[in-house]
mmCIF file of C-alpha atoms in Angstrom:
data_model
loop_
_atom_site.group_PDB
_atom_site.id
_atom_site.type_symbol
_atom_site.label_atom_id
_atom_site.label_comp_id
_atom_site.label_asym_id
_atom_site.label_seq_id
_atom_site.Cartn_x
_atom_site.Cartn_y
_atom_site.Cartn_z
ATOM 1 C CA MET A 189 -44.525 29.559 2.154
ATOM 2 C CA SER A 190 -42.179 32.269 1.421
ATOM 3 C CA LYS A 191 -38.992 32.049 3.188
ATOM 4 C CA LYS A 192 -38.329 35.464 5.365
ATOM 5 C CA ILE A 193 -35.081 36.956 5.823
ATOM 6 C CA LEU A 194 -32.940 39.356 7.787
ATOM 7 C CA VAL A 195 -30.629 41.301 5.943
ATOM 8 C CA THR A 196 -28.664 44.032 8.347
ATOM 9 C CA GLY A 197 -26.865 46.913 6.680
ATOM 10 C CA GLY A 198 -30.113 46.470 4.341
ATOM 11 C CA LEU A 199 -29.934 49.605 2.833
ATOM 12 C CA GLY A 200 -26.371 49.963 2.496
ATOM 13 C CA PHE A 201 -25.015 49.382 -0.760
ATOM 14 C CA ILE A 202 -24.133 45.640 -0.835
ATOM 15 C CA GLY A 203 -27.325 44.628 1.083
ATOM 16 C CA SER A 204 -29.295 47.168 -0.491
ATOM 17 C CA HIS A 205 -29.362 45.319 -3.949
ATOM 18 C CA THR A 206 -28.856 41.896 -2.270
ATOM 19 C CA VAL A 207 -32.402 43.203 -0.786
ATOM 20 C CA VAL A 208 -33.388 43.516 -4.231
ATOM 21 C CA ALA A 209 -31.714 39.940 -5.474
ATOM 22 C CA LEU A 210 -34.361 37.888 -2.865
ATOM 23 C CA GLN A 211 -37.117 40.077 -3.589
ATOM 24 C CA GLU A 212 -36.935 39.498 -7.003
ATOM 25 C CA LYS A 213 -36.564 35.407 -5.901
ATOM 26 C CA GLY A 214 -39.597 35.740 -3.550
ATOM 27 C CA TYR A 215 -38.208 35.906 -0.447
ATOM 28 C CA GLU A 216 -39.849 37.986 2.137
ATOM 29 C CA VAL A 217 -37.195 40.825 3.586
ATOM 30 C CA VAL A 218 -37.186 42.484 6.614
ATOM 31 C CA VAL A 219 -33.859 45.423 6.674
ATOM 32 C CA ILE A 220 -32.195 46.144 9.726
ATOM 33 C CA ASP A 221 -30.230 49.841 9.680
ATOM 34 C CA ASN A 222 -29.533 52.784 11.518
ATOM 35 C CA LEU A 223 -28.955 54.454 8.537
ATOM 36 C CA SER A 224 -25.704 56.020 9.406
ATOM 37 C CA ASN A 225 -23.835 54.973 6.534
ATOM 38 C CA SER A 226 -27.597 55.879 3.548
ATOM 39 C CA SER A 227 -30.403 56.740 3.467
ATOM 40 C CA LEU A 228 -34.226 56.040 4.342
ATOM 41 C CA SER A 229 -34.540 57.049 -0.273
ATOM 42 C CA VAL A 230 -32.595 53.863 -1.106
ATOM 43 C CA LEU A 231 -35.764 51.803 -0.293
ATOM 44 C CA GLY A 232 -37.865 54.079 -2.339
ATOM 45 C CA GLY A 233 -35.653 52.768 -4.732
ATOM 46 C CA ILE A 234 -35.506 49.757 -4.356
ATOM 47 C CA THR A 235 -39.669 49.659 -3.986
ATOM 48 C CA LYS A 236 -38.923 51.399 -7.573
ATOM 49 C CA ILE A 237 -37.149 48.179 -9.027
ATOM 50 C CA THR A 238 -39.515 45.408 -7.466
ATOM 51 C CA LYS A 239 -42.603 46.174 -6.080
ATOM 52 C CA SER A 240 -42.964 45.637 -3.103
ATOM 53 C CA SER A 241 -41.333 47.913 0.103
ATOM 54 C CA PRO A 242 -39.157 45.478 2.607
ATOM 55 C CA ASP A 243 -40.350 45.764 6.438
ATOM 56 C CA PHE A 244 -37.814 48.512 7.659
ATOM 57 C CA GLU A 245 -36.524 48.506 11.485
ATOM 58 C CA ASN A 246 -34.412 51.413 12.048
ATOM 59 C CA ILE A 247 -32.412 49.334 14.893
ATOM 60 C CA ASP A 248 -28.976 50.063 15.986
ATOM 61 C CA LEU A 249 -27.153 46.704 16.313
ATOM 62 C CA ARG A 250 -24.893 47.469 19.166
ATOM 63 C CA ASP A 251 -27.416 48.330 21.340
ATOM 64 C CA LYS A 252 -27.859 44.645 22.798
ATOM 65 C CA VAL A 253 -32.187 45.079 24.370
ATOM 66 C CA ALA A 254 -33.184 46.486 20.916
ATOM 67 C CA VAL A 255 -31.226 42.784 19.064
ATOM 68 C CA LYS A 256 -33.272 40.372 21.822
ATOM 69 C CA LYS A 257 -36.637 42.763 21.318
ATOM 70 C CA PHE A 258 -36.143 42.524 17.505
ATOM 71 C CA PHE A 259 -36.107 38.854 17.356
ATOM 72 C CA GLU A 260 -39.601 38.646 20.177
ATOM 73 C CA LYS A 261 -41.336 40.065 17.288
ATOM 74 C CA TYR A 262 -39.404 38.420 14.508
ATOM 75 C CA SER A 263 -39.677 34.584 15.446
ATOM 76 C CA ASP A 264 -40.020 33.386 12.365
ATOM 77 C CA ILE A 265 -36.769 35.301 10.853
ATOM 78 C CA ASP A 266 -35.182 32.075 8.741
ATOM 79 C CA ALA A 267 -31.778 33.164 7.124
ATOM 80 C CA VAL A 268 -29.039 36.702 8.876
ATOM 81 C CA ILE A 269 -27.160 38.140 5.722
ATOM 82 C CA HIS A 270 -24.935 40.444 8.061
ATOM 83 C CA PHE A 271 -24.146 43.511 6.389
ATOM 84 C CA ALA A 272 -24.437 45.940 8.715
ATOM 85 C CA ALA A 273 -20.603 47.369 9.517
ATOM 86 C CA SER A 274 -18.538 49.950 9.141
ATOM 87 C CA LYS A 275 -16.298 49.557 6.186
ATOM 88 C CA ALA A 276 -13.676 52.116 5.549
ATOM 89 C CA VAL A 277 -9.682 50.898 5.993
ATOM 90 C CA GLY A 278 -8.843 54.901 6.094
ATOM 91 C CA GLU A 279 -11.515 55.358 8.818
ATOM 92 C CA SER A 280 -10.409 52.485 11.540
ATOM 93 C CA VAL A 281 -6.877 53.381 10.842
ATOM 94 C CA GLU A 282 -7.876 56.558 12.518
ATOM 95 C CA ASN A 283 -10.675 55.197 15.500
ATOM 96 C CA PRO A 284 -10.380 51.790 16.189
ATOM 97 C CA LEU A 285 -12.942 51.560 18.381
ATOM 98 C CA LEU A 286 -15.183 52.174 16.555
ATOM 99 C CA TYR A 287 -14.219 49.992 14.500
ATOM 100 C CA TYR A 288 -14.554 47.216 17.056
ATOM 101 C CA GLU A 289 -17.478 48.124 18.805
ATOM 102 C CA ASN A 290 -19.578 48.142 15.798
ATOM 103 C CA ASN A 291 -18.188 45.250 13.997
ATOM 104 C CA ILE A 292 -18.150 42.772 17.023
ATOM 105 C CA ASN A 293 -20.738 43.929 19.252
ATOM 106 C CA THR A 294 -23.217 43.756 16.666
ATOM 107 C CA LEU A 295 -22.292 40.667 15.338
ATOM 108 C CA VAL A 296 -22.459 39.087 18.818
ATOM 109 C CA TYR A 297 -25.494 40.304 19.578
ATOM 110 C CA LEU A 298 -27.161 39.142 16.287
ATOM 111 C CA LEU A 299 -25.454 35.176 17.298
ATOM 112 C CA GLN A 300 -27.161 35.092 20.493
ATOM 113 C CA GLN A 301 -30.170 35.076 19.721
ATOM 114 C CA LEU A 302 -29.789 32.779 16.502
ATOM 115 C CA LYS A 303 -28.161 30.363 19.435
ATOM 116 C CA GLU A 304 -31.748 29.954 20.463
ATOM 117 C CA LYS A 305 -33.202 29.244 17.097
ATOM 118 C CA ASP A 306 -33.604 25.305 16.217
ATOM 119 C CA ARG A 307 -31.808 25.834 12.856
ATOM 120 C CA ALA A 308 -30.297 29.055 12.671
ATOM 121 C CA LYS A 309 -28.767 30.489 8.616
ATOM 122 C CA PHE A 310 -26.419 33.018 8.267
ATOM 123 C CA ILE A 311 -23.911 35.127 6.157
ATOM 124 C CA PHE A 312 -21.710 36.767 6.637
ATOM 125 C CA SER A 313 -20.069 39.696 5.430
ATOM 126 C CA SER A 314 -16.704 39.339 4.957
ATOM 127 C CA SER A 315 -13.318 40.549 2.919
ATOM 128 C CA CYS A 316 -10.651 39.809 1.123
ATOM 129 C CA THR A 317 -8.260 42.230 3.794
ATOM 130 C CA VAL A 318 -8.964 38.781 5.946
ATOM 131 C CA TYR A 319 -5.865 38.102 3.962
ATOM 132 C CA GLY A 320 -3.585 41.032 4.653
ATOM 133 C CA GLN A 321 -0.934 41.211 1.738
ATOM 134 C CA ALA A 322 -1.180 37.353 -0.006
ATOM 135 C CA ASP A 323 2.363 35.528 -0.726
ATOM 136 C CA GLU A 324 0.867 34.416 -3.598
ATOM 137 C CA LEU A 325 -1.684 35.536 -6.243
ATOM 138 C CA PRO A 326 -4.815 34.873 -7.205
ATOM 139 C CA ILE A 327 -5.780 34.236 -3.487
ATOM 140 C CA THR A 328 -7.821 31.169 -2.608
ATOM 141 C CA GLU A 329 -9.363 30.053 0.430
ATOM 142 C CA SER A 330 -7.301 27.712 1.893
ATOM 143 C CA ALA A 331 -4.439 31.517 1.595
ATOM 144 C CA PRO A 332 -3.065 32.324 5.584
ATOM 145 C CA VAL A 333 -4.913 35.085 7.243
ATOM 146 C CA LYS A 334 -2.138 37.175 8.004
ATOM 147 C CA LYS A 335 -1.670 40.230 10.031
ATOM 148 C CA ALA A 336 -4.690 42.419 8.882
ATOM 149 C CA GLU A 337 -2.986 46.107 7.652
ATOM 150 C CA SER A 338 -6.164 47.873 10.015
ATOM 151 C CA PRO A 339 -8.266 47.810 12.254
ATOM 152 C CA TYR A 340 -11.486 47.004 9.603
ATOM 153 C CA GLY A 341 -9.124 44.305 7.976
ATOM 154 C CA ASN A 342 -9.090 42.734 11.550
ATOM 155 C CA THR A 343 -12.587 42.891 12.561
ATOM 156 C CA LYS A 344 -14.112 40.831 9.540
ATOM 157 C CA GLN A 345 -11.237 38.354 10.819
ATOM 158 C CA ILE A 346 -12.191 38.128 14.492
ATOM 159 C CA GLY A 347 -15.644 38.315 12.482
ATOM 160 C CA GLU A 348 -14.714 34.805 11.064
ATOM 161 C CA GLU A 349 -13.415 33.500 13.693
ATOM 162 C CA ILE A 350 -16.568 34.015 16.277
ATOM 163 C CA ILE A 351 -18.852 32.220 13.476
ATOM 164 C CA LYS A 352 -16.697 29.417 13.323
ATOM 165 C CA ASP A 353 -16.032 28.726 17.775
ATOM 166 C CA THR A 354 -19.688 29.412 17.648
ATOM 167 C CA CYS A 355 -20.692 27.035 14.762
ATOM 168 C CA LYS A 356 -17.558 24.220 16.501
ATOM 169 C CA VAL A 357 -19.900 23.981 19.423
ATOM 170 C CA ASN A 358 -23.648 24.618 17.862
ATOM 171 C CA ASP A 359 -24.862 22.525 15.698
ATOM 172 C CA ASN A 360 -28.159 23.923 14.927
ATOM 173 C CA LEU A 361 -26.027 26.573 12.840
ATOM 174 C CA SER A 362 -24.651 26.841 9.862
ATOM 175 C CA ALA A 363 -22.979 29.551 8.454
ATOM 176 C CA ILE A 364 -21.485 30.958 5.175
ATOM 177 C CA SER A 365 -18.037 33.596 5.186
ATOM 178 C CA LEU A 366 -18.592 35.657 1.524
ATOM 179 C CA ARG A 367 -15.264 37.414 1.625
ATOM 180 C CA TYR A 368 -16.034 39.931 -1.711
ATOM 181 C CA PHE A 369 -12.925 41.868 -3.544
ATOM 182 C CA ASN A 370 -13.733 44.779 -4.601
ATOM 183 C CA PRO A 371 -17.594 45.910 -5.114
ATOM 184 C CA ILE A 372 -18.961 48.339 -7.905
ATOM 185 C CA GLY A 373 -21.157 49.301 -10.269
ATOM 186 C CA ALA A 374 -25.305 49.893 -9.866
ATOM 187 C CA HIS A 375 -28.640 48.075 -10.318
ATOM 188 C CA PRO A 376 -28.743 48.193 -14.208
ATOM 189 C CA THR A 377 -31.683 51.186 -12.927
ATOM 190 C CA ALA A 378 -29.671 53.448 -11.619
ATOM 191 C CA ASN A 379 -33.159 53.555 -8.720
ATOM 192 C CA ILE A 380 -30.294 52.379 -6.650
ATOM 193 C CA GLY A 381 -26.224 52.792 -5.979
ATOM 194 C CA GLU A 382 -23.359 53.873 -3.548
ATOM 195 C CA LEU A 383 -24.835 56.239 -1.986
ATOM 196 C CA PRO A 384 -20.987 57.461 0.468
ATOM 197 C CA ILE A 385 -22.897 60.118 2.902
ATOM 198 C CA GLY A 386 -19.287 62.686 3.192
ATOM 199 C CA THR A 387 -16.753 62.036 1.244
ATOM 200 C CA PRO A 388 -16.106 59.156 -0.772
ATOM 201 C CA GLN A 389 -13.852 56.437 1.474
ATOM 202 C CA ASN A 390 -14.196 54.012 -1.884
ATOM 203 C CA LEU A 391 -12.024 54.372 -5.102
ATOM 204 C CA ILE A 392 -15.315 54.619 -7.351
ATOM 205 C CA PRO A 393 -17.887 56.395 -6.464
ATOM 206 C CA PHE A 394 -14.938 59.197 -5.603
ATOM 207 C CA ILE A 395 -14.331 58.916 -9.177
ATOM 208 C CA THR A 396 -17.903 59.254 -10.916
ATOM 209 C CA GLN A 397 -18.070 61.956 -8.029
ATOM 210 C CA THR A 398 -14.508 63.698 -9.809
ATOM 211 C CA ALA A 399 -16.755 63.479 -13.474
ATOM 212 C CA ALA A 400 -19.388 64.440 -11.735
ATOM 213 C CA GLY A 401 -18.199 67.126 -11.383
ATOM 214 C CA LYS A 402 -18.518 67.889 -6.777
ATOM 215 C CA ARG A 403 -14.406 66.878 -6.174
ATOM 216 C CA LYS A 404 -11.916 68.898 -7.901
ATOM 217 C CA GLN A 405 -9.906 66.055 -8.721
ATOM 218 C CA LEU A 406 -8.852 62.025 -7.655
ATOM 219 C CA SER A 407 -5.739 61.037 -5.692
ATOM 220 C CA VAL A 408 -4.278 57.536 -6.213
ATOM 221 C CA PHE A 409 -2.948 57.267 -4.005
ATOM 222 C CA GLY A 410 0.793 55.761 -4.430
ATOM 223 C CA ASP A 411 2.439 54.843 -7.742
ATOM 224 C CA ASP A 412 5.605 53.622 -6.873
ATOM 225 C CA TYR A 413 4.160 49.985 -5.533
ATOM 226 C CA PRO A 414 5.460 46.306 -7.458
ATOM 227 C CA THR A 415 3.466 46.179 -9.858
ATOM 228 C CA PRO A 416 2.582 47.105 -14.021
ATOM 229 C CA ASP A 417 2.270 50.525 -13.524
ATOM 230 C CA GLY A 418 3.091 51.244 -9.971
ATOM 231 C CA THR A 419 -0.798 51.935 -8.742
ATOM 232 C CA CYS A 420 -2.443 49.673 -6.648
ATOM 233 C CA ILE A 421 -3.927 45.986 -7.816
ATOM 234 C CA ARG A 422 -7.692 45.233 -7.204
ATOM 235 C CA ASP A 423 -10.241 42.902 -7.993
ATOM 236 C CA TYR A 424 -12.912 44.711 -8.888
ATOM 237 C CA ILE A 425 -16.759 42.831 -8.283
ATOM 238 C CA HIS A 426 -20.021 44.419 -10.092
ATOM 239 C CA VAL A 427 -21.608 44.868 -7.281
ATOM 240 C CA MET A 428 -24.979 43.164 -9.036
ATOM 241 C CA ASP A 429 -22.854 39.853 -9.281
ATOM 242 C CA LEU A 430 -23.007 40.598 -5.301
ATOM 243 C CA ALA A 431 -25.329 40.184 -4.879
ATOM 244 C CA ARG A 432 -26.778 36.823 -7.273
ATOM 245 C CA ALA A 433 -23.819 35.221 -4.868
ATOM 246 C CA HIS A 434 -25.732 35.960 -1.081
ATOM 247 C CA VAL A 435 -29.488 34.167 -3.013
ATOM 248 C CA ILE A 436 -27.835 31.270 -3.850
ATOM 249 C CA ALA A 437 -25.361 31.260 -1.139
ATOM 250 C CA LEU A 438 -28.741 31.374 0.762
ATOM 251 C CA GLU A 439 -30.313 28.956 -1.262
ATOM 252 C CA ARG A 440 -27.382 26.810 -0.010
ATOM 253 C CA LEU A 441 -27.978 26.260 3.896
ATOM 254 C CA LEU A 442 -31.021 26.328 2.960
ATOM 255 C CA GLU A 443 -31.198 23.572 0.796
ATOM 256 C CA GLU A 444 -29.088 21.985 3.709
ATOM 257 C CA GLU A 445 -26.528 21.446 0.756
ATOM 258 C CA GLN A 446 -22.924 22.556 2.810
ATOM 259 C CA SER A 447 -20.029 20.284 4.035
ATOM 260 C CA SER A 448 -19.541 21.558 6.612
ATOM 261 C CA ASN A 449 -21.722 24.333 9.171
ATOM 262 C CA TYR A 450 -19.417 26.766 8.067
ATOM 263 C CA GLU A 451 -17.861 27.834 4.773
ATOM 264 C CA VAL A 452 -16.147 30.342 3.309
ATOM 265 C CA PHE A 453 -15.666 32.044 -0.653
ATOM 266 C CA ASN A 454 -13.814 33.868 -2.162
ATOM 267 C CA LEU A 455 -15.865 36.156 -4.524
ATOM 268 C CA GLY A 456 -14.072 38.208 -7.522
ATOM 269 C CA THR A 457 -13.671 38.402 -11.037
ATOM 270 C CA GLY A 458 -10.452 36.429 -10.574
ATOM 271 C CA THR A 459 -8.842 39.522 -13.324
ATOM 272 C CA GLY A 460 -6.565 42.256 -10.919
ATOM 273 C CA ASN A 461 -6.891 45.777 -12.297
ATOM 274 C CA SER A 462 -4.834 48.766 -11.344
ATOM 275 C CA VAL A 463 -5.901 51.224 -10.778
ATOM 276 C CA LEU A 464 -5.372 53.830 -13.501
ATOM 277 C CA GLU A 465 -6.714 50.916 -15.254
ATOM 278 C CA VAL A 466 -9.706 51.829 -13.830
ATOM 279 C CA ILE A 467 -9.862 55.201 -14.452
ATOM 280 C CA LYS A 468 -8.594 54.723 -18.130
ATOM 281 C CA SER A 469 -11.704 52.643 -18.702
ATOM 282 C CA PHE A 470 -13.944 54.975 -16.729
ATOM 283 C CA GLU A 471 -12.651 57.101 -19.695
ATOM 284 C CA LYS A 472 -13.765 55.182 -22.308
ATOM 285 C CA VAL A 473 -16.749 53.964 -21.112
ATOM 286 C CA SER A 474 -17.505 57.952 -19.820
ATOM 287 C CA GLY A 475 -16.753 59.949 -22.615
ATOM 288 C CA GLU A 476 -14.978 62.043 -19.979
ATOM 289 C CA GLU A 477 -12.572 62.757 -18.824
ATOM 290 C CA LEU A 478 -10.564 62.328 -15.136
ATOM 291 C CA PRO A 479 -8.804 65.179 -13.343
ATOM 292 C CA TYR A 480 -6.035 62.988 -10.956
ATOM 293 C CA LYS A 481 -3.116 63.424 -9.043
ATOM 294 C CA ILE A 482 -0.603 61.279 -8.088
ATOM 295 C CA THR A 483 -0.278 61.092 -4.126
ATOM 296 C CA ASP A 484 1.555 59.781 -0.781
ATOM 297 C CA ARG A 485 -0.081 55.826 -0.119
ATOM 298 C CA ARG A 486 -2.328 55.572 2.349
ATOM 299 C CA GLU A 487 -1.594 53.846 5.506
ATOM 300 C CA GLY A 488 -3.345 50.188 5.210
ATOM 301 C CA ASP A 489 -3.683 49.513 1.505
ATOM 302 C CA VAL A 490 -1.971 46.591 0.193
ATOM 303 C CA VAL A 491 -0.275 46.003 -2.827
ATOM 304 C CA ALA A 492 -2.640 43.717 -5.356
ATOM 305 C CA ALA A 493 -5.392 41.523 -3.911
ATOM 306 C CA TYR A 494 -7.617 39.734 -7.116
ATOM 307 C CA ALA A 495 -8.841 36.047 -6.312
ATOM 308 C CA ASP A 496 -8.637 32.565 -7.321
ATOM 309 C CA THR A 497 -13.051 31.974 -7.777
ATOM 310 C CA SER A 498 -12.633 28.232 -8.315
ATOM 311 C CA LYS A 499 -13.757 27.486 -5.184
ATOM 312 C CA ALA A 500 -17.755 29.930 -5.734
ATOM 313 C CA ASN A 501 -17.631 28.319 -9.312
ATOM 314 C CA ASP A 502 -17.684 25.072 -8.283
ATOM 315 C CA VAL A 503 -19.504 24.753 -5.897
ATOM 316 C CA LEU A 504 -21.752 27.282 -5.972
ATOM 317 C CA LYS A 505 -22.125 27.738 -9.564
ATOM 318 C CA TRP A 506 -21.594 30.999 -9.489
ATOM 319 C CA LYS A 507 -19.966 33.083 -11.533
ATOM 320 C CA ALA A 508 -19.182 36.887 -12.527
ATOM 321 C CA ASP A 509 -20.630 37.704 -15.589
ATOM 322 C CA PHE A 510 -20.412 41.767 -15.771
ATOM 323 C CA THR A 511 -17.070 42.747 -16.964
ATOM 324 C CA LEU A 512 -14.793 46.340 -15.362
ATOM 325 C CA ASP A 513 -16.500 48.376 -18.217
ATOM 326 C CA ASP A 514 -19.496 46.984 -17.699
ATOM 327 C CA ALA A 515 -19.991 48.070 -13.932
ATOM 328 C CA LEU A 516 -18.446 51.943 -14.042
ATOM 329 C CA ALA A 517 -20.570 53.238 -16.797
ATOM 330 C CA SER A 518 -23.519 51.455 -14.899
ATOM 331 C CA ALA A 519 -22.539 53.602 -11.527
ATOM 332 C CA TRP A 520 -21.756 56.512 -14.427
ATOM 333 C CA LYS A 521 -25.271 55.744 -14.777
ATOM 334 C CA TRP A 522 -25.798 55.744 -11.450
ATOM 335 C CA GLN A 523 -24.498 59.431 -10.349
ATOM 336 C CA GLN A 524 -25.644 61.051 -13.872
ATOM 337 C CA THR A 525 -28.944 59.805 -12.078
ATOM 338 C CA LEU A 526 -28.581 61.664 -8.045
ATOM 339 C CA GLU A 527 -27.179 65.095 -10.351
ATOM 340 C CA GLU A 528 -30.805 65.572 -12.521
ATOM 341 C CA LYS A 529 -32.306 64.596 -8.947
ATOM 342 C CA LYS A 530 -30.501 67.904 -7.094
ATOM 343 C CA GLU A 531 -31.344 70.039 -10.393
ATOM 344 C CA ASN A 532 -34.866 68.537 -10.273
ATOM 345 C CA GLU A 533 -34.496 69.843 -6.676
ATOM 346 C CA ILE A 534 -33.591 73.524 -7.152
#
């Protein structure tokens, strides 16, 4: 009998690609999403790719009673992959209480329900922001977790601590935190991709929307950082590589192969690229010239972050397969598909 997996935030960017990867591996998937930063149309995209629609529940995980009712209805859930969270660094600086409520309370309510189960498996969508500005690059899992640069980063640090403390006193719970670097790209079919509501908070959708003429120009936040070209450096990982890593981590949990009941893995390519390098790469794969301007630094941004992925390579037998060019080409194809859909609606 196939295992039943709950994916919270399953209509979001990384969540939807992971749902596809799970369904293609034969898992039965239940999606919870409150559609605050996603769209019901993503469900159609998933179904188009896999020829199968996951169960969908429109639930706000901040509603403790609704979470309890969900687990009463779906008492046979075998594992949870938890993506549902607010995720914009800048917004978190401006509205910290929203982030603490949305990212911490929801996690606590899920873990309270899992505590009641005989065997509970949990994957947490964490982030390289837990490291702050690391002393050494590339960043290993043993790098010190420094004071967070933003409330968003802090919610990921606190989230990991909550899971670790819960695992410590609950042998029935096995959990893995996946600290990803910068997810980009889209499914090769262009049926799903990054679909920000309103003004994009992340670099790549802002790039593709600018190239498509939806935005006047791209803002590059600062060119006076201590990097080769003065712009911030990040580790950009294709969302397809990321989705595959979640399936591998899930299989590790289900087959009970962990060395302890709480583990942490970095997920990235191991290579850092500056904002200007990303712009050049996009111009190369798309053939579009990108209008951009240098603006002031953005609060909460670190100078450089890229992963040491050797632990995930060795233990999970996983590595990123796609290049930056691959990821940007797929993101551009996705953007063009969105534009075509809009034209057809007119």
